[in-house]
Short mmCIF file of C-alpha atoms and ligand atoms in Angstrom, two decimals:
data_model
loop_
_atom_site.label_atom_id
_atom_site.label_comp_id
_atom_site.label_asym_id
_atom_site.label_seq_id
_atom_site.Cartn_x
_atom_site.Cartn_y
_atom_site.Cartn_z
CA MET A 46 137.22 -43.10 181.36
CA LYS A 47 136.42 -46.03 179.05
CA LYS A 48 139.82 -45.34 177.05
CA GLY A 49 141.69 -46.10 180.50
CA PHE A 50 140.14 -48.82 181.78
CA ALA A 51 141.14 -50.47 177.99
CA ILE A 52 144.42 -49.65 178.54
CA SER A 53 144.65 -50.81 182.06
CA VAL A 54 143.33 -53.91 181.11
CA ALA A 55 145.91 -53.88 178.02
CA VAL A 56 148.70 -53.87 180.63
CA ILE A 57 147.25 -56.46 182.82
CA LEU A 58 147.16 -58.75 179.65
CA PHE A 59 150.67 -58.19 179.09
CA SER A 60 151.68 -58.37 182.06
CA CYS A 61 150.25 -61.93 182.46
CA PHE A 62 151.10 -63.41 179.20
CA SER A 63 154.79 -61.28 179.03
CA MET A 64 155.04 -63.67 182.51
CA ILE A 65 153.39 -66.79 180.99
CA GLY A 66 156.08 -66.60 178.55
CA PHE A 67 159.05 -65.91 180.21
CA CYS A 68 157.91 -68.74 182.60
CA GLN A 69 158.11 -70.97 179.97
CA GLN A 70 161.22 -70.05 178.44
CA VAL A 71 163.09 -70.12 181.60
CA ASP A 72 165.76 -73.21 182.20
CA MET A 73 164.21 -74.28 185.61
CA GLY A 74 167.80 -76.93 186.10
CA LYS A 75 169.68 -73.83 185.67
CA LEU A 76 167.74 -71.39 187.77
CA ILE A 77 167.46 -74.10 190.46
CA GLU A 78 171.30 -74.78 190.22
CA GLY A 79 171.79 -71.03 190.62
CA GLN A 80 169.61 -70.49 193.34
CA PHE A 81 170.92 -72.97 195.22
CA LYS A 82 174.70 -72.07 194.73
CA PHE A 83 173.45 -68.38 196.06
CA ALA A 84 171.91 -70.11 198.85
CA ALA A 85 174.94 -71.66 200.19
CA GLN A 86 176.88 -68.27 200.38
CA GLN A 87 174.30 -66.36 201.49
CA TYR A 88 173.61 -68.39 204.00
CA LYS A 89 176.93 -68.27 205.64
CA VAL A 90 176.28 -64.34 205.96
CA LEU A 91 173.28 -65.39 207.92
CA ASN A 92 174.92 -68.18 210.09
CA SER A 93 177.81 -64.63 210.43
CA HIS A 94 174.92 -62.55 212.21
CA VAL A 95 173.30 -65.28 214.57
CA PRO A 96 174.75 -66.20 218.22
CA ALA A 97 176.00 -69.61 218.38
CA ASP A 98 173.47 -70.70 220.74
CA SER A 99 170.35 -68.96 218.78
CA MET A 100 168.44 -69.13 215.45
CA PRO A 101 167.95 -66.81 212.90
CA LYS A 102 164.19 -64.82 213.55
CA SER A 103 164.40 -62.33 210.85
CA TYR A 104 166.03 -58.59 209.41
CA TYR A 105 164.84 -54.80 209.46
CA ALA A 106 166.69 -53.20 206.79
CA LYS A 107 165.70 -49.55 208.07
CA THR A 108 167.85 -50.28 211.28
CA ASN A 109 170.43 -52.83 209.52
CA ARG A 110 169.25 -55.21 212.23
CA SER A 111 169.60 -59.00 212.51
CA GLU A 112 166.97 -60.41 215.12
CA SER A 113 167.42 -63.72 216.07
CA SER A 114 165.60 -66.41 218.81
CA ASN A 115 166.17 -69.05 221.40
CA THR A 116 165.32 -72.59 219.94
CA LYS A 117 162.14 -72.86 221.54
CA TRP A 118 160.83 -70.27 219.01
CA TRP A 119 158.38 -71.66 216.86
CA CYS A 120 160.72 -71.12 214.05
CA SER A 121 163.89 -72.54 215.29
CA GLY A 122 164.14 -75.72 213.01
CA PHE A 123 163.83 -74.13 209.65
CA PHE A 124 167.84 -72.96 209.71
CA PRO A 125 169.00 -76.08 210.09
CA GLY A 126 166.60 -77.60 207.89
CA SER A 127 167.19 -75.40 205.19
CA LEU A 128 171.17 -75.93 205.80
CA LEU A 129 170.27 -79.26 205.08
CA TYR A 130 168.44 -79.04 202.12
CA ILE A 131 171.39 -76.42 200.68
CA TYR A 132 173.81 -79.07 201.68
CA GLU A 133 172.07 -81.63 200.01
CA GLN A 134 171.90 -79.86 196.75
CA THR A 135 175.70 -78.14 196.60
CA LYS A 136 177.50 -80.61 198.83
CA ASP A 137 179.12 -77.75 200.84
CA GLN A 138 180.90 -78.94 203.48
CA GLU A 139 180.94 -75.60 205.59
CA ILE A 140 177.14 -75.37 204.92
CA LEU A 141 177.32 -79.14 206.22
CA LYS A 142 179.15 -78.14 209.70
CA ILE A 143 176.98 -75.20 210.15
CA ALA A 144 173.72 -77.69 210.14
CA LYS A 145 175.54 -79.88 212.54
CA ASP A 146 176.60 -77.18 214.89
CA ARG A 147 172.46 -75.69 214.80
CA LEU A 148 171.25 -79.29 215.14
CA ALA A 149 173.04 -79.72 218.12
CA ILE A 150 171.71 -77.09 219.85
CA GLN A 151 168.13 -77.72 218.85
CA GLU A 152 168.16 -81.27 220.06
CA LYS A 153 167.00 -80.22 223.23
CA GLU A 154 163.91 -79.28 222.57
CA LYS A 155 162.76 -82.77 221.55
CA HIS A 156 161.23 -82.59 225.29
CA TYR A 157 159.54 -79.29 224.86
CA THR A 158 155.78 -79.03 225.49
CA GLY A 159 155.08 -75.43 225.71
CA ASN A 160 153.04 -75.23 221.68
CA HIS A 161 152.30 -77.64 219.54
CA ASP A 162 154.83 -76.84 216.82
CA LEU A 163 157.33 -79.57 217.56
CA GLY A 164 156.86 -80.76 214.29
CA PHE A 165 158.15 -77.07 212.76
CA MET A 166 160.70 -77.41 215.14
CA MET A 167 162.10 -81.09 215.14
CA TYR A 168 160.65 -82.56 212.03
CA CYS A 169 161.86 -79.76 209.80
CA SER A 170 165.55 -80.18 211.16
CA PHE A 171 165.83 -83.87 212.37
CA GLY A 172 163.09 -84.83 209.77
CA ASN A 173 165.89 -83.88 207.02
CA ALA A 174 168.74 -84.62 208.94
CA TYR A 175 167.60 -88.42 209.16
CA ARG A 176 166.66 -88.54 205.41
CA LEU A 177 169.80 -87.61 204.54
CA PHE A 178 172.28 -89.14 206.82
CA LYS A 179 170.16 -92.44 208.44
CA ASP A 180 171.42 -91.93 211.87
CA GLU A 181 169.65 -93.78 214.60
CA LYS A 182 170.03 -90.66 217.34
CA ASP A 183 168.22 -88.62 214.99
CA HIS A 184 165.14 -90.76 214.75
CA LYS A 185 164.94 -91.66 218.41
CA THR A 186 164.99 -87.29 218.82
CA ILE A 187 162.29 -87.75 216.19
CA ASP A 188 160.34 -90.14 217.95
CA THR A 189 160.98 -88.17 221.62
CA SER A 190 159.28 -85.13 219.67
CA ALA A 191 156.29 -86.75 218.77
CA MET A 192 155.88 -87.94 222.10
CA SER A 193 156.08 -84.20 223.67
CA LEU A 194 153.85 -83.39 220.88
CA ILE A 195 151.20 -85.72 222.05
CA THR A 196 151.10 -84.25 225.52
CA ARG A 197 148.90 -81.46 223.80
CA TYR A 198 146.49 -83.74 222.59
CA ARG A 199 142.84 -83.23 223.88
CA PRO A 200 140.61 -86.56 223.33
CA GLN A 201 137.02 -84.32 224.32
CA ILE A 202 137.80 -82.38 221.04
CA LYS A 203 140.19 -84.75 218.99
CA SER A 204 142.42 -82.13 218.52
CA ILE A 205 145.67 -81.34 219.14
CA GLN A 206 145.72 -77.82 221.89
CA SER A 207 148.00 -75.21 219.69
CA TRP A 208 148.74 -72.48 222.33
CA ASN A 209 147.82 -72.53 226.08
CA LYS A 210 144.95 -70.77 227.44
CA ASN A 211 145.74 -66.84 227.59
CA GLN A 212 143.50 -63.75 227.84
CA LYS A 213 142.27 -63.66 224.42
CA PHE A 214 141.58 -67.95 223.42
CA ASN A 215 140.39 -70.40 225.98
CA CYS A 216 141.66 -73.46 224.18
CA PRO A 217 143.19 -72.44 220.56
CA VAL A 218 143.29 -74.77 217.74
CA ILE A 219 145.32 -72.98 214.55
CA ILE A 220 144.94 -73.97 211.32
CA ASP A 221 148.74 -74.14 210.95
CA ASN A 222 148.99 -77.68 213.40
CA MET A 223 147.83 -79.38 210.05
CA MET A 224 151.66 -79.49 209.14
CA ASN A 225 153.15 -80.45 212.85
CA LEU A 226 151.32 -83.77 212.04
CA GLU A 227 153.82 -84.67 209.70
CA LEU A 228 156.17 -85.54 212.49
CA LEU A 229 153.74 -87.61 214.01
CA MET A 230 152.60 -89.53 210.54
CA TRP A 231 156.26 -89.85 209.73
CA ALA A 232 157.08 -91.26 213.49
CA SER A 233 154.42 -94.43 213.03
CA ALA A 234 155.30 -94.99 210.00
CA HIS A 235 159.38 -95.44 210.71
CA GLY A 236 158.15 -97.58 213.65
CA GLY A 237 157.35 -95.21 216.42
CA ASP A 238 153.88 -95.74 218.22
CA PRO A 239 150.28 -96.27 216.33
CA LYS A 240 149.44 -93.47 218.69
CA PHE A 241 151.17 -90.80 216.63
CA ARG A 242 149.10 -91.60 213.73
CA GLU A 243 146.16 -92.03 215.47
CA ILE A 244 146.06 -88.61 216.78
CA ALA A 245 147.75 -87.09 213.65
CA ILE A 246 144.28 -88.25 211.54
CA ASN A 247 141.64 -87.57 214.60
CA HIS A 248 143.12 -84.17 214.52
CA ALA A 249 143.12 -83.93 210.48
CA ASN A 250 139.76 -84.77 210.64
CA SER A 251 138.32 -82.51 213.57
CA THR A 252 140.17 -79.66 211.16
CA LEU A 253 137.90 -80.52 208.17
CA LYS A 254 135.07 -80.69 209.88
CA ASN A 255 135.13 -77.60 211.89
CA HIS A 256 137.98 -75.14 210.90
CA TYR A 257 136.80 -74.78 207.17
CA ARG A 258 133.89 -72.34 205.57
CA ALA A 259 132.03 -73.43 202.87
CA ASP A 260 134.00 -71.86 200.15
CA HIS A 261 137.07 -73.78 201.67
CA SER A 262 138.67 -70.75 202.98
CA ALA A 263 139.28 -71.60 207.13
CA TYR A 264 139.57 -69.52 209.90
CA HIS A 265 143.06 -69.17 211.47
CA VAL A 266 142.01 -70.24 215.13
CA LEU A 267 139.37 -72.09 216.60
CA ASP A 268 138.54 -71.56 220.21
CA TYR A 269 137.11 -74.61 222.10
CA ASP A 270 135.25 -74.71 224.94
CA LEU A 271 136.58 -78.34 226.55
CA GLU A 272 133.97 -78.90 228.08
CA THR A 273 130.64 -78.91 225.44
CA GLY A 274 133.59 -79.39 222.36
CA ALA A 275 131.52 -75.75 221.15
CA PHE A 276 134.14 -74.03 219.67
CA THR A 277 134.64 -70.19 218.05
CA GLY A 278 136.28 -69.52 214.46
CA ARG A 279 138.90 -66.20 214.72
CA ASN A 280 141.28 -65.07 213.09
CA HIS A 281 144.15 -63.88 215.01
CA GLN A 282 146.40 -63.26 212.53
CA GLY A 283 144.41 -62.22 209.37
CA TYR A 284 142.74 -58.96 208.52
CA ASN A 285 139.49 -59.80 210.88
CA ASP A 286 137.14 -63.34 211.35
CA ALA A 287 135.60 -63.47 208.32
CA SER A 288 138.73 -63.29 206.12
CA ALA A 289 141.11 -65.65 204.43
CA TRP A 290 144.59 -64.97 205.88
CA ALA A 291 146.93 -66.09 202.94
CA ARG A 292 149.77 -67.94 205.00
CA GLY A 293 147.12 -69.91 207.07
CA GLN A 294 145.26 -71.08 204.13
CA ALA A 295 148.58 -72.33 202.86
CA TRP A 296 149.45 -73.93 206.29
CA GLY A 297 146.10 -76.06 205.55
CA PHE A 298 146.41 -76.60 201.87
CA TYR A 299 149.82 -78.24 202.36
CA GLY A 300 148.47 -79.81 205.46
CA PHE A 301 145.90 -81.77 203.34
CA THR A 302 148.19 -82.66 200.68
CA MET A 303 151.05 -84.26 203.21
CA MET A 304 147.94 -86.07 205.18
CA TYR A 305 147.45 -87.78 202.21
CA ARG A 306 150.46 -89.00 201.52
CA PHE A 307 150.80 -90.76 204.51
CA ALA A 308 147.09 -91.82 204.92
CA LYS A 309 145.60 -91.96 201.22
CA ASP A 310 142.54 -91.16 202.86
CA PRO A 311 140.43 -89.41 199.66
CA ALA A 312 138.85 -87.06 201.93
CA TYR A 313 142.21 -85.28 201.95
CA LEU A 314 143.01 -85.23 198.57
CA LYS A 315 139.78 -83.49 197.55
CA GLN A 316 140.32 -81.27 200.79
CA ALA A 317 143.60 -80.20 199.15
CA LYS A 318 142.54 -79.62 195.51
CA ASP A 319 139.19 -77.46 197.06
CA ILE A 320 141.82 -75.32 198.85
CA ALA A 321 143.94 -75.41 196.11
CA ALA A 322 141.08 -74.08 193.94
CA PHE A 323 139.93 -71.92 196.31
CA LEU A 324 143.79 -70.02 196.38
CA LEU A 325 144.35 -70.65 192.52
CA ASN A 326 141.00 -69.12 191.25
CA HIS A 327 140.47 -66.28 193.71
CA PRO A 328 139.67 -62.92 192.21
CA ASN A 329 142.51 -61.39 194.74
CA MET A 330 144.95 -63.85 193.70
CA PRO A 331 147.48 -61.78 191.67
CA SER A 332 148.74 -62.68 188.46
CA ASP A 333 152.36 -63.56 189.57
CA LYS A 334 150.40 -66.18 192.36
CA ILE A 335 152.40 -64.66 194.94
CA PRO A 336 149.86 -63.87 197.31
CA PHE A 337 148.66 -60.77 199.48
CA TRP A 338 149.25 -61.13 203.43
CA ASP A 339 145.68 -61.63 203.56
CA PHE A 340 143.01 -62.37 200.41
CA ASN A 341 140.19 -59.62 202.02
CA ALA A 342 142.83 -56.98 202.97
CA PRO A 343 141.15 -53.78 202.55
CA ASP A 344 143.74 -52.23 200.27
CA ILE A 345 144.42 -54.36 198.03
CA PRO A 346 145.96 -54.17 195.34
CA ASN A 347 148.25 -52.21 197.05
CA ALA A 348 148.16 -54.61 200.17
CA LEU A 349 151.67 -56.25 200.89
CA ARG A 350 152.50 -59.34 199.67
CA ASP A 351 153.43 -62.58 201.81
CA ALA A 352 156.99 -64.53 199.76
CA SER A 353 156.04 -66.75 203.15
CA ALA A 354 152.64 -68.01 201.55
CA ALA A 355 153.90 -68.18 198.15
CA SER A 356 156.91 -70.60 198.95
CA ILE A 357 154.32 -72.92 200.95
CA LEU A 358 152.02 -72.83 198.24
CA ALA A 359 154.49 -73.44 195.63
CA SER A 360 156.10 -76.71 197.54
CA GLY A 361 152.24 -77.90 198.80
CA LEU A 362 151.33 -77.40 194.65
CA LEU A 363 154.23 -79.55 193.69
CA GLU A 364 153.42 -82.66 196.08
CA LEU A 365 150.13 -81.94 194.99
CA SER A 366 150.75 -82.99 191.19
CA GLN A 367 152.12 -86.14 192.28
CA TYR A 368 148.39 -86.83 192.99
CA SER A 369 147.17 -85.60 190.08
CA GLN A 370 146.66 -86.28 186.45
CA GLY A 371 146.51 -84.50 182.88
CA ALA A 372 145.66 -80.88 183.04
CA GLU A 373 145.05 -80.78 186.52
CA LYS A 374 148.89 -81.83 187.02
CA GLN A 375 150.27 -79.37 184.82
CA LYS A 376 148.67 -76.78 186.05
CA TYR A 377 149.61 -77.42 189.63
CA ILE A 378 153.51 -77.70 188.27
CA GLU A 379 152.66 -74.53 186.35
CA VAL A 380 151.65 -72.74 188.99
CA ALA A 381 154.62 -73.82 191.22
CA LYS A 382 157.59 -72.99 188.89
CA GLN A 383 155.71 -69.63 188.24
CA ILE A 384 156.06 -69.26 191.88
CA ILE A 385 159.65 -70.24 192.19
CA VAL A 386 160.21 -67.54 188.86
CA GLY A 387 158.94 -64.89 190.55
CA LEU A 388 160.20 -65.41 194.11
CA SER A 389 163.84 -65.57 192.32
CA SER A 390 163.51 -62.55 190.65
CA ASP A 391 165.23 -59.45 191.70
CA HIS A 392 162.01 -58.43 193.52
CA TYR A 393 161.75 -61.16 195.89
CA ARG A 394 165.41 -62.67 195.89
CA ALA A 395 167.84 -60.43 197.83
CA LYS A 396 171.14 -59.58 196.30
CA ALA A 397 174.50 -61.28 197.64
CA GLY A 398 175.38 -59.70 200.83
CA GLU A 399 172.25 -58.17 201.59
CA ASN A 400 168.79 -58.70 203.71
CA GLY A 401 170.72 -60.02 206.87
CA GLY A 402 171.83 -62.97 204.50
CA PHE A 403 168.28 -64.37 203.97
CA LEU A 404 166.95 -65.68 200.86
CA LEU A 405 164.10 -63.95 200.17
CA MET A 406 162.60 -60.07 200.93
CA HIS A 407 159.25 -58.92 201.36
CA SER A 408 157.07 -61.82 204.47
CA VAL A 409 154.75 -60.71 206.43
CA GLY A 410 154.58 -62.35 210.30
CA HIS A 411 151.94 -60.86 212.00
CA LEU A 412 150.64 -57.14 210.45
CA LEU A 413 148.03 -56.29 212.81
CA GLY A 414 150.28 -57.43 215.33
CA ASN A 415 152.62 -54.84 214.30
CA SER A 416 154.92 -57.79 214.24
CA GLU A 417 157.55 -59.04 211.13
CA ILE A 418 155.77 -56.63 208.40
CA ASP A 419 157.72 -57.00 205.16
CA VAL A 420 160.40 -58.75 206.30
CA PRO A 421 162.53 -62.03 204.93
CA LEU A 422 161.51 -64.78 207.30
CA THR A 423 162.95 -68.26 207.91
CA TYR A 424 160.26 -69.94 206.59
CA ALA A 425 159.85 -68.23 203.67
CA ASP A 426 163.30 -69.47 203.06
CA TYR A 427 162.59 -73.22 203.62
CA TYR A 428 159.67 -73.51 202.05
CA PHE A 429 161.22 -71.69 198.58
CA LEU A 430 164.32 -74.20 198.95
CA GLU A 431 162.01 -77.15 199.37
CA ALA A 432 159.78 -76.65 196.76
CA MET A 433 163.28 -75.92 194.21
CA ALA A 434 164.33 -79.35 195.51
CA ARG A 435 161.07 -80.89 194.74
CA TYR A 436 160.78 -79.37 191.28
CA LYS A 437 164.31 -80.53 190.39
CA LYS A 438 163.29 -84.25 191.83
CA TRP A 439 159.54 -84.24 190.75
CA VAL A 440 159.38 -82.55 187.52
CA LEU A 441 162.81 -82.22 186.08
CA LYS A 442 163.45 -85.87 187.60
CA LYS A 443 166.97 -84.97 188.70
N1 LIG B 127 151.47 -68.82 213.50
C1 LIG B 127 152.50 -69.24 212.63
C2 LIG B 127 152.56 -68.49 211.52
O1 LIG B 127 152.91 -67.13 211.23
O2 LIG B 127 152.15 -68.91 210.29
#
């Protein structure tokens, strides 16, 4: 028994050290260039599986079935956004043409008010388009989208309502919503209505106050009573109400880091660092830093991993490294690098032409809802591409 334990410890230590050693040796410039070249070819395959009026959603290998969505689906902005990241790095004209075609079908959603996901839908797409091409039409699309998003602001609870009232929730506000604040903060910072920023800051402050537990993990959902302001912490996509759903933690982490970029409020920076510490020091964080779908999944270490949580975390860590110094900064960069290297390995990165044309395998949408389990997801790819672009710009300075 003791001998068996010693062998297991030796194997774990060996794997950790060989991963660290391997990471140190990787030529990140070459790796990133190779991943973007691959992405340019692979996303043409993905595009060929998606009807012209739709966006990709996922792919099911067992039945060789590609799934697409309409442009109201919360993930609709990731495909055009990913195409733009790929175009930016490769200058592939066919990719640009596909991106423009997909942006054209997405634009009408600037008027959508059915949920809180306008940031994902319209900023990941048109935000990137404006960043690259500075077309005033795209700027207007972003402004209109921000106006649509704030129709969901509920002053009584100083928060944006995520989903409409349903059988399960009265006024749900989910941690993912931190990501949609980027649309509002950017719009105000670029000549838009100052109330976008006020609302985003109110929402972030309510999230900081109400959504987090003492250990800096977040509930997925706060269900508010609009009359009294009382709320209950719940987990919709996590394992149970007390657990730490991995992607939710990553959304909150990225969201507070991004809010610090715009607002420069030290409370947001502290929150981002506290969440990073919760995640990186968690006893259930695997040594390759690609999280299990929930930090409290009962079948750890056999639980499914979630590549999407890893890519969001990597991209957020790279931004947080920009606001950090010394050993702390290096630590954030190293972990981001480790995740990028891990996701680029054969275990996560698909082979050419496979995986329905998506880049990454092994994400988890909503496990207990029996939906999107161990599949590719558009946002895993999007934040993987973003993390690599950020690594190239901020770490390699290219
Ligand atoms: N609710 C969005 C997500 O699955 O992360």
